[in-house]
Amino acid sequence: DQQVKQNSPSLSVQEGRISILNCDYTNSMFDYFLWYKKYPAEGPTFLISISSIKDKNEDGRFTVFLNKSAKHLSLHIVPSQPGDSAVYFCAASYTGANSKLTFGKGITLSVRP
Amino acid sequence: EAGVTQFPSHSVIEKGQTVTLRCDPISGHDNLYWYRRVMGKEIKFLLHFVKESKQDESGMPNNRFLAERTGGTYSTLKVQPAELEDSGVYFCASSRLSQGDNEQFFGPGTRLTVL
């Protein structure tokens, strides 16, 4: 029973364009969401997060949007760069309890030069 | 500040053997987590230490897995005896105790192959 779903296994975009990575969750108790980026043979690296009290959080080229009613979040990367090519994991957790992260399967993003 | 380190980076063992994985968290991080990713699937939670205490071990697959964190510093994860389905990448993560964000810092992982 997967509580965090990343239904598209891969995405390919042109350099300079926008990349939109989607994530859905089923557990309404989740109140903190994170995106991690992973290169081959490395561990996941934290990218950006959002609390359920917000609907948007920006950090440079990365913006995460949260739609609580739809249980959906998305990561926007603008403009996309070849170095952004990696696997992106969406994760969800509960705040205040230092709790575990529940991950999706990941999306492989390829940015074409 | 040094990141999370894991040893070994790779381990290839035969079914029935024992393997011990080690994780050194970031200094000062009381939270330590173990996760596992089986080929092509999601990263799954195994267990969570707060200092030396097991806070949540709901993700441990069975009693062939034993995790320890003596003294609240580094942690070990022992698999005994190993089975074929134990193959995967084992990640360790750490974080500070927090009432707000839950950003966890991951190590590079140990790739375990059971033949």
mmCIF file with all atom_site columns, C-alpha atoms in Angstrom, chain B:
data_model
loop_
_atom_site.group_PDB
_atom_site.id
_atom_site.type_symbol
_atom_site.label_atom_id
_atom_site.label_alt_id
_atom_site.label_comp_id
_atom_site.label_asym_id
_atom_site.label_entity_id
_atom_site.label_seq_id
_atom_site.pdbx_PDB_ins_code
_atom_site.Cartn_x
_atom_site.Cartn_y
_atom_site.Cartn_z
_atom_site.occupancy
_atom_site.B_iso_or_equiv
_atom_site.pdbx_formal_charge
_atom_site.auth_seq_id
_atom_site.auth_comp_id
_atom_site.auth_asym_id
_atom_site.auth_atom_id
_atom_site.pdbx_PDB_model_num
ATOM 1   C CA . GLU B 1 1   ? 31.126 19.495  8.894  1.00 0.00 ? 1   GLU B CA 1
ATOM 2   C CA . ALA B 1 2   ? 31.528 15.881  7.813  1.00 0.00 ? 2   ALA B CA 1
ATOM 3   C CA . GLY B 1 3   ? 28.473 14.230  6.327  1.00 0.00 ? 3   GLY B CA 1
ATOM 4   C CA . VAL B 1 4   ? 26.922 10.874  7.093  1.00 0.00 ? 4   VAL B CA 1
ATOM 5   C CA . THR B 1 5   ? 29.339 8.086   6.303  1.00 0.00 ? 5   THR B CA 1
ATOM 6   C CA . GLN B 1 6   ? 28.612 4.427   5.698  1.00 0.00 ? 6   GLN B CA 1
ATOM 7   C CA . PHE B 1 7   ? 30.832 1.378   5.519  1.00 0.00 ? 7   PHE B CA 1
ATOM 8   C CA . PRO B 1 8   ? 31.290 -0.677  3.440  1.00 0.00 ? 8   PRO B CA 1
ATOM 9   C CA . SER B 1 9   ? 30.182 0.915   0.190  1.00 0.00 ? 9   SER B CA 1
ATOM 10  C CA . HIS B 1 10  ? 29.601 -2.516  -1.337 1.00 0.00 ? 10  HIS B CA 1
ATOM 11  C CA . SER B 1 11  ? 29.222 -5.997  0.083  1.00 0.00 ? 11  SER B CA 1
ATOM 12  C CA . VAL B 1 12  ? 28.745 -9.242  -1.790 1.00 0.00 ? 12  VAL B CA 1
ATOM 13  C CA . ILE B 1 13  ? 27.934 -12.261 0.325  1.00 0.00 ? 13  ILE B CA 1
ATOM 14  C CA . GLU B 1 14  ? 26.384 -15.668 -0.104 1.00 0.00 ? 14  GLU B CA 1
ATOM 15  C CA . LYS B 1 15  ? 22.991 -16.650 1.180  1.00 0.00 ? 15  LYS B CA 1
ATOM 16  C CA . GLY B 1 16  ? 23.240 -17.740 4.792  1.00 0.00 ? 16  GLY B CA 1
ATOM 17  C CA . GLN B 1 17  ? 26.219 -15.559 5.636  1.00 0.00 ? 17  GLN B CA 1
ATOM 18  C CA . THR B 1 18  ? 26.255 -12.615 8.024  1.00 0.00 ? 18  THR B CA 1
ATOM 19  C CA . VAL B 1 19  ? 26.915 -9.005  7.127  1.00 0.00 ? 19  VAL B CA 1
ATOM 20  C CA . THR B 1 20  ? 27.269 -5.938  9.333  1.00 0.00 ? 20  THR B CA 1
ATOM 21  C CA . LEU B 1 21  ? 26.747 -2.464  7.971  1.00 0.00 ? 21  LEU B CA 1
ATOM 22  C CA . ARG B 1 22  ? 27.974 0.618   9.775  1.00 0.00 ? 22  ARG B CA 1
ATOM 23  C CA . CYS B 1 23  ? 26.732 4.190   9.815  1.00 0.00 ? 23  CYS B CA 1
ATOM 24  C CA . ASP B 1 24  ? 28.397 7.238   11.329 1.00 0.00 ? 24  ASP B CA 1
ATOM 25  C CA . PRO B 1 25  ? 25.921 10.112  11.568 1.00 0.00 ? 25  PRO B CA 1
ATOM 26  C CA . ILE B 1 26  ? 26.711 13.797  11.497 1.00 0.00 ? 26  ILE B CA 1
ATOM 27  C CA . SER B 1 27  ? 28.153 14.857  14.837 1.00 0.00 ? 27  SER B CA 1
ATOM 28  C CA . GLY B 1 28  ? 25.470 16.180  17.155 1.00 0.00 ? 28  GLY B CA 1
ATOM 29  C CA . HIS B 1 29  ? 22.598 14.476  15.343 1.00 0.00 ? 29  HIS B CA 1
ATOM 30  C CA . ASP B 1 30  ? 20.537 12.531  17.847 1.00 0.00 ? 30  ASP B CA 1
ATOM 31  C CA . ASN B 1 31  ? 18.202 11.061  15.226 1.00 0.00 ? 31  ASN B CA 1
ATOM 32  C CA . LEU B 1 32  ? 19.535 8.168   13.165 1.00 0.00 ? 32  LEU B CA 1
ATOM 33  C CA . TYR B 1 33  ? 17.481 6.326   10.569 1.00 0.00 ? 33  TYR B CA 1
ATOM 34  C CA . TRP B 1 34  ? 18.018 3.247   8.429  1.00 0.00 ? 34  TRP B CA 1
ATOM 35  C CA . TYR B 1 35  ? 16.312 2.907   5.047  1.00 0.00 ? 35  TYR B CA 1
ATOM 36  C CA . ARG B 1 36  ? 16.547 0.386   2.243  1.00 0.00 ? 36  ARG B CA 1
ATOM 37  C CA . ARG B 1 37  ? 15.949 0.611   -1.482 1.00 0.00 ? 37  ARG B CA 1
ATOM 38  C CA . VAL B 1 38  ? 15.362 -2.578  -3.407 1.00 0.00 ? 38  VAL B CA 1
ATOM 39  C CA . MET B 1 39  ? 16.066 -2.304  -7.133 1.00 0.00 ? 39  MET B CA 1
ATOM 40  C CA . GLY B 1 40  ? 13.727 0.159   -8.830 1.00 0.00 ? 40  GLY B CA 1
ATOM 41  C CA . LYS B 1 41  ? 11.418 0.547   -5.871 1.00 0.00 ? 41  LYS B CA 1
ATOM 42  C CA . GLU B 1 42  ? 10.876 3.235   -3.295 1.00 0.00 ? 42  GLU B CA 1
ATOM 43  C CA . ILE B 1 43  ? 13.229 3.936   -0.410 1.00 0.00 ? 43  ILE B CA 1
ATOM 44  C CA . LYS B 1 44  ? 11.659 2.194   2.576  1.00 0.00 ? 44  LYS B CA 1
ATOM 45  C CA . PHE B 1 45  ? 12.056 3.003   6.240  1.00 0.00 ? 45  PHE B CA 1
ATOM 46  C CA . LEU B 1 46  ? 13.577 0.345   8.482  1.00 0.00 ? 46  LEU B CA 1
ATOM 47  C CA . LEU B 1 47  ? 14.072 1.928   11.890 1.00 0.00 ? 47  LEU B CA 1
ATOM 48  C CA . HIS B 1 48  ? 14.759 5.090   13.856 1.00 0.00 ? 48  HIS B CA 1
ATOM 49  C CA . PHE B 1 49  ? 17.048 5.717   16.815 1.00 0.00 ? 49  PHE B CA 1
ATOM 50  C CA . VAL B 1 50  ? 16.904 8.694   19.111 1.00 0.00 ? 50  VAL B CA 1
ATOM 51  C CA . LYS B 1 51  ? 20.315 8.668   20.704 1.00 0.00 ? 51  LYS B CA 1
ATOM 52  C CA . GLU B 1 52  ? 20.794 5.033   21.739 1.00 0.00 ? 52  GLU B CA 1
ATOM 53  C CA . SER B 1 53  ? 17.090 4.181   21.998 1.00 0.00 ? 53  SER B CA 1
ATOM 54  C CA . LYS B 1 54  ? 14.993 2.576   19.278 1.00 0.00 ? 54  LYS B CA 1
ATOM 55  C CA . GLN B 1 55  ? 12.147 5.018   18.652 1.00 0.00 ? 55  GLN B CA 1
ATOM 56  C CA . ASP B 1 56  ? 10.465 3.162   15.809 1.00 0.00 ? 56  ASP B CA 1
ATOM 57  C CA . GLU B 1 57  ? 11.417 -0.212  14.364 1.00 0.00 ? 57  GLU B CA 1
ATOM 58  C CA . SER B 1 58  ? 8.179  -0.818  12.495 1.00 0.00 ? 58  SER B CA 1
ATOM 59  C CA . GLY B 1 59  ? 9.970  -1.169  9.167  1.00 0.00 ? 59  GLY B CA 1
ATOM 60  C CA . MET B 1 60  ? 12.338 -3.977  10.137 1.00 0.00 ? 60  MET B CA 1
ATOM 61  C CA . PRO B 1 61  ? 11.480 -6.901  7.838  1.00 0.00 ? 61  PRO B CA 1
ATOM 62  C CA . ASN B 1 62  ? 12.061 -9.734  10.314 1.00 0.00 ? 62  ASN B CA 1
ATOM 63  C CA . ASN B 1 63  ? 14.216 -10.909 13.166 1.00 0.00 ? 63  ASN B CA 1
ATOM 64  C CA . ARG B 1 64  ? 17.168 -11.597 10.893 1.00 0.00 ? 64  ARG B CA 1
ATOM 65  C CA . PHE B 1 65  ? 17.870 -7.871  11.095 1.00 0.00 ? 65  PHE B CA 1
ATOM 66  C CA . LEU B 1 66  ? 19.434 -6.406  14.227 1.00 0.00 ? 66  LEU B CA 1
ATOM 67  C CA . ALA B 1 67  ? 20.292 -2.746  14.658 1.00 0.00 ? 67  ALA B CA 1
ATOM 68  C CA . GLU B 1 68  ? 22.275 -1.200  17.467 1.00 0.00 ? 68  GLU B CA 1
ATOM 69  C CA . ARG B 1 69  ? 23.472 2.239   18.408 1.00 0.00 ? 69  ARG B CA 1
ATOM 70  C CA . THR B 1 70  ? 25.600 1.832   21.481 1.00 0.00 ? 70  THR B CA 1
ATOM 71  C CA . GLY B 1 71  ? 26.492 5.119   23.153 1.00 0.00 ? 71  GLY B CA 1
ATOM 72  C CA . GLY B 1 72  ? 24.252 7.043   20.811 1.00 0.00 ? 72  GLY B CA 1
ATOM 73  C CA . THR B 1 73  ? 26.949 7.609   18.211 1.00 0.00 ? 73  THR B CA 1
ATOM 74  C CA . TYR B 1 74  ? 27.487 5.248   15.291 1.00 0.00 ? 74  TYR B CA 1
ATOM 75  C CA . SER B 1 75  ? 25.039 2.506   14.411 1.00 0.00 ? 75  SER B CA 1
ATOM 76  C CA . THR B 1 76  ? 25.353 -0.997  13.017 1.00 0.00 ? 76  THR B CA 1
ATOM 77  C CA . LEU B 1 77  ? 22.817 -3.052  11.109 1.00 0.00 ? 77  LEU B CA 1
ATOM 78  C CA . LYS B 1 78  ? 23.462 -6.774  11.083 1.00 0.00 ? 78  LYS B CA 1
ATOM 79  C CA . VAL B 1 79  ? 21.753 -9.232  8.777  1.00 0.00 ? 79  VAL B CA 1
ATOM 80  C CA . GLN B 1 80  ? 22.021 -12.833 9.922  1.00 0.00 ? 80  GLN B CA 1
ATOM 81  C CA . PRO B 1 81  ? 21.523 -15.073 8.044  1.00 0.00 ? 81  PRO B CA 1
ATOM 82  C CA . ALA B 1 82  ? 21.262 -13.140 4.803  1.00 0.00 ? 82  ALA B CA 1
ATOM 83  C CA . GLU B 1 83  ? 18.662 -14.129 2.216  1.00 0.00 ? 83  GLU B CA 1
ATOM 84  C CA . LEU B 1 84  ? 18.453 -13.294 -1.495 1.00 0.00 ? 84  LEU B CA 1
ATOM 85  C CA . GLU B 1 85  ? 15.643 -10.763 -0.937 1.00 0.00 ? 85  GLU B CA 1
ATOM 86  C CA . ASP B 1 86  ? 17.868 -8.737  1.391  1.00 0.00 ? 86  ASP B CA 1
ATOM 87  C CA . SER B 1 87  ? 19.796 -7.429  -1.614 1.00 0.00 ? 87  SER B CA 1
ATOM 88  C CA . GLY B 1 88  ? 19.479 -3.698  -2.094 1.00 0.00 ? 88  GLY B CA 1
ATOM 89  C CA . VAL B 1 89  ? 20.992 -0.395  -1.094 1.00 0.00 ? 89  VAL B CA 1
ATOM 90  C CA . TYR B 1 90  ? 20.911 0.402   2.608  1.00 0.00 ? 90  TYR B CA 1
ATOM 91  C CA . PHE B 1 91  ? 20.891 4.094   3.451  1.00 0.00 ? 91  PHE B CA 1
ATOM 92  C CA . CYS B 1 92  ? 21.531 5.703   6.769  1.00 0.00 ? 92  CYS B CA 1
ATOM 93  C CA . ALA B 1 93  ? 20.300 9.203   7.557  1.00 0.00 ? 93  ALA B CA 1
ATOM 94  C CA . SER B 1 94  ? 20.631 11.532  10.513 1.00 0.00 ? 94  SER B CA 1
ATOM 95  C CA . SER B 1 95  ? 19.052 14.729  11.761 1.00 0.00 ? 95  SER B CA 1
ATOM 96  C CA . ARG B 1 96  ? 18.905 16.982  14.790 1.00 0.00 ? 96  ARG B CA 1
ATOM 97  C CA . LEU B 1 97  ? 16.030 16.678  17.217 1.00 0.00 ? 97  LEU B CA 1
ATOM 98  C CA . SER B 1 98  ? 13.481 19.187  15.963 1.00 0.00 ? 98  SER B CA 1
ATOM 99  C CA . GLN B 1 99  ? 9.933  20.381  16.494 1.00 0.00 ? 99  GLN B CA 1
ATOM 100 C CA . GLY B 1 100 ? 9.689  21.766  13.017 1.00 0.00 ? 100 GLY B CA 1
ATOM 101 C CA . ASP B 1 101 ? 11.322 20.618  9.839  1.00 0.00 ? 101 ASP B CA 1
ATOM 102 C CA . ASN B 1 102 ? 12.284 17.019  9.352  1.00 0.00 ? 102 ASN B CA 1
ATOM 103 C CA . GLU B 1 103 ? 15.195 17.382  6.954  1.00 0.00 ? 103 GLU B CA 1
ATOM 104 C CA . GLN B 1 104 ? 17.289 14.245  7.092  1.00 0.00 ? 104 GLN B CA 1
ATOM 105 C CA . PHE B 1 105 ? 20.833 13.986  5.759  1.00 0.00 ? 105 PHE B CA 1
ATOM 106 C CA . PHE B 1 106 ? 21.630 10.771  3.944  1.00 0.00 ? 106 PHE B CA 1
ATOM 107 C CA . GLY B 1 107 ? 24.818 8.800   3.603  1.00 0.00 ? 107 GLY B CA 1
ATOM 108 C CA . PRO B 1 108 ? 25.986 7.342   0.273  1.00 0.00 ? 108 PRO B CA 1
ATOM 109 C CA . GLY B 1 109 ? 24.533 3.934   1.066  1.00 0.00 ? 109 GLY B CA 1
ATOM 110 C CA . THR B 1 110 ? 25.842 0.378   1.232  1.00 0.00 ? 110 THR B CA 1
ATOM 111 C CA . ARG B 1 111 ? 24.994 -1.782  -1.751 1.00 0.00 ? 111 ARG B CA 1
ATOM 112 C CA . LEU B 1 112 ? 24.381 -5.317  -0.493 1.00 0.00 ? 112 LEU B CA 1
ATOM 113 C CA . THR B 1 113 ? 24.263 -8.208  -2.921 1.00 0.00 ? 113 THR B CA 1
ATOM 114 C CA . VAL B 1 114 ? 23.269 -11.625 -1.618 1.00 0.00 ? 114 VAL B CA 1
ATOM 115 C CA . LEU B 1 115 ? 24.082 -14.481 -4.018 1.00 0.00 ? 115 LEU B CA 1
#
